[in-house]
Short mmCIF file of C-alpha atoms in Angstrom, two decimals:
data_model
loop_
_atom_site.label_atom_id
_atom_site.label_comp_id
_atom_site.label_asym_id
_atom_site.label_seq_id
_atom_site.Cartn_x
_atom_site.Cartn_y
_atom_site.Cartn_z
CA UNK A 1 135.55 223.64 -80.37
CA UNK A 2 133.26 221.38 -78.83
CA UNK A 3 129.61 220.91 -79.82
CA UNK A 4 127.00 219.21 -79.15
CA UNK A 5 124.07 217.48 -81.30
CA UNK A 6 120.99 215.78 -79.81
CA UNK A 7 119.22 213.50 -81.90
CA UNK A 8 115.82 210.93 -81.63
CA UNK A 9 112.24 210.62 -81.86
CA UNK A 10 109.90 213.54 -81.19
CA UNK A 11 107.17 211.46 -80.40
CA UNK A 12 107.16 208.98 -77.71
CA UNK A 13 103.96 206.80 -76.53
CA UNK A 14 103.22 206.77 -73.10
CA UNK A 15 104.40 203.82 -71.00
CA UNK A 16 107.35 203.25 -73.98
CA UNK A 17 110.95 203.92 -73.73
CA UNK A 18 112.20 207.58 -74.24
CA UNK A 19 115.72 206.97 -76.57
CA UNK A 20 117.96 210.27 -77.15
CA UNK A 21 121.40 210.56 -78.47
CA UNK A 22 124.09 213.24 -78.44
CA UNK A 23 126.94 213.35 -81.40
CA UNK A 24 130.18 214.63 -79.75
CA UNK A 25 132.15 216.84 -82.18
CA UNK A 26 135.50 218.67 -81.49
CA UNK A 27 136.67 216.40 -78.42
CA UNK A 28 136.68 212.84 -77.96
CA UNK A 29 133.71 211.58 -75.64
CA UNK A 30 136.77 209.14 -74.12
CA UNK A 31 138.46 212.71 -72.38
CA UNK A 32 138.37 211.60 -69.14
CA UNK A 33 138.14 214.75 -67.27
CA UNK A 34 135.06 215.73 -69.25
CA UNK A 35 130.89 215.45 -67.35
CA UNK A 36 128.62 213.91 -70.11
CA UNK A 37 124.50 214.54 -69.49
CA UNK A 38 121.51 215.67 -69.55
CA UNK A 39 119.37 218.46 -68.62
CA UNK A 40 115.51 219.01 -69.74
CA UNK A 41 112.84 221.60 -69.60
CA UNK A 42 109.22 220.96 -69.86
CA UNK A 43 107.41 223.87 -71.45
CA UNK A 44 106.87 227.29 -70.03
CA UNK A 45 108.88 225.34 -67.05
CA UNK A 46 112.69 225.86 -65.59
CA UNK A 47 115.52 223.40 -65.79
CA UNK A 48 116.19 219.67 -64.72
CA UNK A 49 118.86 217.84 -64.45
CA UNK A 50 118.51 214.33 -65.47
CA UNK A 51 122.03 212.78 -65.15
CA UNK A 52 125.56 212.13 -66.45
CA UNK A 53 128.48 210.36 -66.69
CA UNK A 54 132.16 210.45 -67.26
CA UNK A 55 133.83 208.07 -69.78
CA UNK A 56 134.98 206.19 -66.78
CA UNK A 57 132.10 204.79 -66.27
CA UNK A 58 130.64 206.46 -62.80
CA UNK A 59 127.31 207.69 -63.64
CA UNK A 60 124.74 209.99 -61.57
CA UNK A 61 121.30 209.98 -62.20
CA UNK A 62 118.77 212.02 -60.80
CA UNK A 63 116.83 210.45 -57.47
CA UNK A 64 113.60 211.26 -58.76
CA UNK A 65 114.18 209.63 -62.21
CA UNK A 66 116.93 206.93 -61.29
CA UNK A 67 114.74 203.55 -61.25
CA UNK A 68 113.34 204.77 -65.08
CA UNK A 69 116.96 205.59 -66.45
CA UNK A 70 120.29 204.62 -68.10
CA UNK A 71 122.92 206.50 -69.49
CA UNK A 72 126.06 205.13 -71.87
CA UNK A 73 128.58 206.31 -73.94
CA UNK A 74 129.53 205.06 -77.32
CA UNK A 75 133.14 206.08 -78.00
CA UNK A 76 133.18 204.02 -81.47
CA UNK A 77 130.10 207.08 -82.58
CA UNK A 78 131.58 209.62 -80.82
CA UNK A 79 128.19 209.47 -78.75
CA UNK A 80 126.18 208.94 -75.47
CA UNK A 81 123.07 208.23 -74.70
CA UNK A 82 119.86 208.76 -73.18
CA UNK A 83 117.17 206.03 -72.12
CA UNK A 84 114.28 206.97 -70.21
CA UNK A 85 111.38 203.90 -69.90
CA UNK A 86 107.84 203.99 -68.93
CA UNK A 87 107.25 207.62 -69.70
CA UNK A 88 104.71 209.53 -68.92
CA UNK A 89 103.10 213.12 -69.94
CA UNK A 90 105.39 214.45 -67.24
CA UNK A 91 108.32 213.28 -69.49
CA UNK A 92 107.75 215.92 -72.08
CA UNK A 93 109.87 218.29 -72.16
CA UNK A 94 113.14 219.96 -74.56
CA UNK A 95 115.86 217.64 -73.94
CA UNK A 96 119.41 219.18 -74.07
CA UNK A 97 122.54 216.96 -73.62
CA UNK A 98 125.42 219.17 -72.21
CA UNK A 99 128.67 218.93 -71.40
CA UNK A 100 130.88 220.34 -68.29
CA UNK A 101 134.36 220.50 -69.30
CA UNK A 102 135.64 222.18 -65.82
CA UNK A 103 137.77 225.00 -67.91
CA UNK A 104 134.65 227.35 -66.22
CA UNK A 105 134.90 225.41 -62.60
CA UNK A 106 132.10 222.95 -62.50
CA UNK A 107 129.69 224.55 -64.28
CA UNK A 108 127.57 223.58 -67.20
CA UNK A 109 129.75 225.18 -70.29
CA UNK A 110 128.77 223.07 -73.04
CA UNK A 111 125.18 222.66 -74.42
CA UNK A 112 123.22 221.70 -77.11
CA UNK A 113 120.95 223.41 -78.87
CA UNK A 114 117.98 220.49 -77.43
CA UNK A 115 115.75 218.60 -78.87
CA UNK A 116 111.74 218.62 -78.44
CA UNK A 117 110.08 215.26 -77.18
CA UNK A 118 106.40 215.25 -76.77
CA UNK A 119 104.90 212.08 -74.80
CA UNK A 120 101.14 211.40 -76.01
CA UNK A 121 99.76 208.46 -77.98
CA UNK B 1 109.12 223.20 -55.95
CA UNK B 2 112.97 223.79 -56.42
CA UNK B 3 115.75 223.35 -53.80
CA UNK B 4 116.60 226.82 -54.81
CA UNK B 5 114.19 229.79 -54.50
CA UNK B 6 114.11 232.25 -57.08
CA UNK B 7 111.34 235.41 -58.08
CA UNK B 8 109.42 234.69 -61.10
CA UNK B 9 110.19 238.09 -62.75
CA UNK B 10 112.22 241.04 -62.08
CA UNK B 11 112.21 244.36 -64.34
CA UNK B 12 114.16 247.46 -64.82
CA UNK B 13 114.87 250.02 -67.14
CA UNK B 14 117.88 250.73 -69.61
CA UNK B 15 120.76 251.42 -67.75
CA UNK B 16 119.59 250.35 -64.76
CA UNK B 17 121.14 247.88 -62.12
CA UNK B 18 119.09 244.84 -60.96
CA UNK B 19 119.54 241.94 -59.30
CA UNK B 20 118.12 238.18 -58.96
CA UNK B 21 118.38 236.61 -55.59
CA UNK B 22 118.93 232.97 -55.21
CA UNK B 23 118.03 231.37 -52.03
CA UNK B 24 119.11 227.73 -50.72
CA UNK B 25 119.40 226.43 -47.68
CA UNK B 26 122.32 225.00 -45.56
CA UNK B 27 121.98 221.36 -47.38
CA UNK B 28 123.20 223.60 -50.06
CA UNK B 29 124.38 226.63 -50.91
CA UNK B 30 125.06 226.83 -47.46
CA UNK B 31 126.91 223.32 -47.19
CA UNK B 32 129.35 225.51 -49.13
CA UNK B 33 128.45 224.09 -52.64
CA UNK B 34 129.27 226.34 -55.51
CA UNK B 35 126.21 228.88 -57.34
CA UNK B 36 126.30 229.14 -60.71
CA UNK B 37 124.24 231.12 -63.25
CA UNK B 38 122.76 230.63 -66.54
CA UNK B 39 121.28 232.96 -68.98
CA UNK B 40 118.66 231.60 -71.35
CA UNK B 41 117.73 233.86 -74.08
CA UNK B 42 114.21 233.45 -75.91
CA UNK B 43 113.96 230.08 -77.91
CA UNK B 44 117.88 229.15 -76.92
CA UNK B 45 119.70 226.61 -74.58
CA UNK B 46 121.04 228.08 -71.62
CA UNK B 47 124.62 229.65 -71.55
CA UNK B 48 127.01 229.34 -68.48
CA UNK B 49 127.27 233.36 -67.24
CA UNK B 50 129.04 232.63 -64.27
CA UNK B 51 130.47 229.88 -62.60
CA UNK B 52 132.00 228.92 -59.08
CA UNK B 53 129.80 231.76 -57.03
CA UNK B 54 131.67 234.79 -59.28
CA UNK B 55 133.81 234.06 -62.08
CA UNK B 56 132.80 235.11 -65.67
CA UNK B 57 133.51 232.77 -68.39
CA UNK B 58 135.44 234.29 -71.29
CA UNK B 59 133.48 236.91 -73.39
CA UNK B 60 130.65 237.44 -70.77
CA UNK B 61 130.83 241.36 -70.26
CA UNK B 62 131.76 242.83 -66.50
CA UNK B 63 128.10 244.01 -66.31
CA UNK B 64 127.10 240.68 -65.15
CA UNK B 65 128.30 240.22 -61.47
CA UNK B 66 127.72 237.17 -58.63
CA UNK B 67 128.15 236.92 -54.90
CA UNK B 68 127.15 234.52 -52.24
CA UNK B 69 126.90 234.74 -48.32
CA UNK B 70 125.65 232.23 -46.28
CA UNK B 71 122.31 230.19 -47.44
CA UNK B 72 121.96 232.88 -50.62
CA UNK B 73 123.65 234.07 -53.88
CA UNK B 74 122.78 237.01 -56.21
CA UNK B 75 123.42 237.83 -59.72
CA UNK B 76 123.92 241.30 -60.68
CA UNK B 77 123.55 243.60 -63.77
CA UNK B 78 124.21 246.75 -64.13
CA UNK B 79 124.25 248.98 -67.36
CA UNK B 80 120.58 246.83 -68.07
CA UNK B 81 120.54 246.61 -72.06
CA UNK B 82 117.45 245.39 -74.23
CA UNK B 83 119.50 242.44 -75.02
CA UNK B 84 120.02 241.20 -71.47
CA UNK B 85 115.95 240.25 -71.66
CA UNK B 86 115.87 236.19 -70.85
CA UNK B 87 115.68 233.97 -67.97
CA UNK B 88 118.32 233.19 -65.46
CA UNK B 89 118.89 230.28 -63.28
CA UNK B 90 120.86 229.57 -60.56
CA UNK B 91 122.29 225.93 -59.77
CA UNK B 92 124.33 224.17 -56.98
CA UNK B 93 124.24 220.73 -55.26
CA UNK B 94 121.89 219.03 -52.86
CA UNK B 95 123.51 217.02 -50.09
CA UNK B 96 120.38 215.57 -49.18
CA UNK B 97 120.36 214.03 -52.26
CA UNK B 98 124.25 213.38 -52.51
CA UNK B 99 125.40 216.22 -54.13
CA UNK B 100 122.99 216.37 -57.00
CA UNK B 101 122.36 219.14 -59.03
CA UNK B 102 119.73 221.41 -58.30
CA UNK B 103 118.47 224.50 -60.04
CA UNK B 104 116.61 227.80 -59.03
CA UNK B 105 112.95 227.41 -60.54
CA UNK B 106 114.48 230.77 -63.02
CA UNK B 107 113.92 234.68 -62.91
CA UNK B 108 112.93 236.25 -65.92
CA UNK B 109 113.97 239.54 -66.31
CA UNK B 110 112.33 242.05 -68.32
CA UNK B 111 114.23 245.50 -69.45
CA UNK B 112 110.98 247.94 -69.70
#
């Protein structure tokens, strides 16, 4: 069964780099069919997608975010990554890396459980 | 302000059918894009409830239901159950933004 576990620093500075992981268990992050991201939610606020990629390499990254962000896989860890820079207040939000595996047509079946990142100095 | 357009809050009682609209527009759902719908129970990540407009992943009960028609899509419940208190959000693509995804700005439902 595939899970999903999101890892990093709670607190971020603003203005510094926002660095998030996600540990791939049950699958191998190098299945090629699978859609690797991310998807936040600031508080008391509804859902935004932030980006993904497929072990291929193609990414997709979220116009409104896209000059602030990079995304990577690391299939030696079984991970992938998250790197937003120059973050701002705006930035904080639950973070929740997800996975669509397409055996529920393209939508969003795998997720983790997210992780909390508050941007203040 | 989301792509999608969803009530902040719907209610209804036990037993009771409701239903959440989603409304897009045609540089989305009606560009033909799929809906899908997520429940997201208090303090939890969001679970896919149904995907491609009206298909129920395994071990999501019949009660939960989803159409679309033209620029909209809906999500219905019927049988309402204390448990089915959370928030649901729709999602499809942009075209204006190169198929991106977008999400409804989420409904939550209240069983009274």
């Amino acid at each position: 069964q595939l899970q999903l576990q999101e890892s990093g620093p709670g607190l971020v500075k603003p203005s510094e780099t926002l660095s998030l992981s996600c540990t791939v268990s049950g699958y191998s992050i190098t299945t090629r069919t699978f859609h690797w991201g991310w998807i936040r939610q600031p508080p008391g606020k509804g859902l935004e997608y932030i980006g993904g990629l497929y072990y291929s390499g193609s990414t997709y990254y979220s116009p409104s975010l896209k000059s602030r962000l990079s995304m990577s896989l690391d299939a030696s860890e079984n991970q992938f990554s998250l790197r937003l820079s120059s973050v701002t207040a705006a930035d904080t939000a639950v973070y929740y890396c997800i996975c669509s595996t397409f055996r529920s047509g393209n939508g969003v079946d795998v997720w983790g459980q997210g992780t909390t990142v508050t941007v203040s100095s | 302000q989301s792509e999608l357009t969803q009530p902040p809050s719907v209610s209804g009682a036990p037993g009771q059918r409701v239903t959440i609209p989603c409304t897009g527009s045609s540089s989305n759902i009606g560009a033909g894009y799929d809906v899908h719908w997520y429940q997201q129970l208090p303090g939890t990540a969001p679970k896919l409830l149904i995907y491609d407009n009206n298909n129920r992943p395994s071990g999501v009960p019949d009660r939960f239901s989803a159409s679309k028609s033209g620029t909209s899509a809906s999500l219905a419940i019927t049988g309402l159950q204390a448990e089915d208190e959370a928030d649901y959000y729709c999602q499809s693509y942009e075209s204006s933004l190169s198929g991106h995804v977008v999400f409804g700005g989420g409904t939550r439902l209240t069983v009274l």
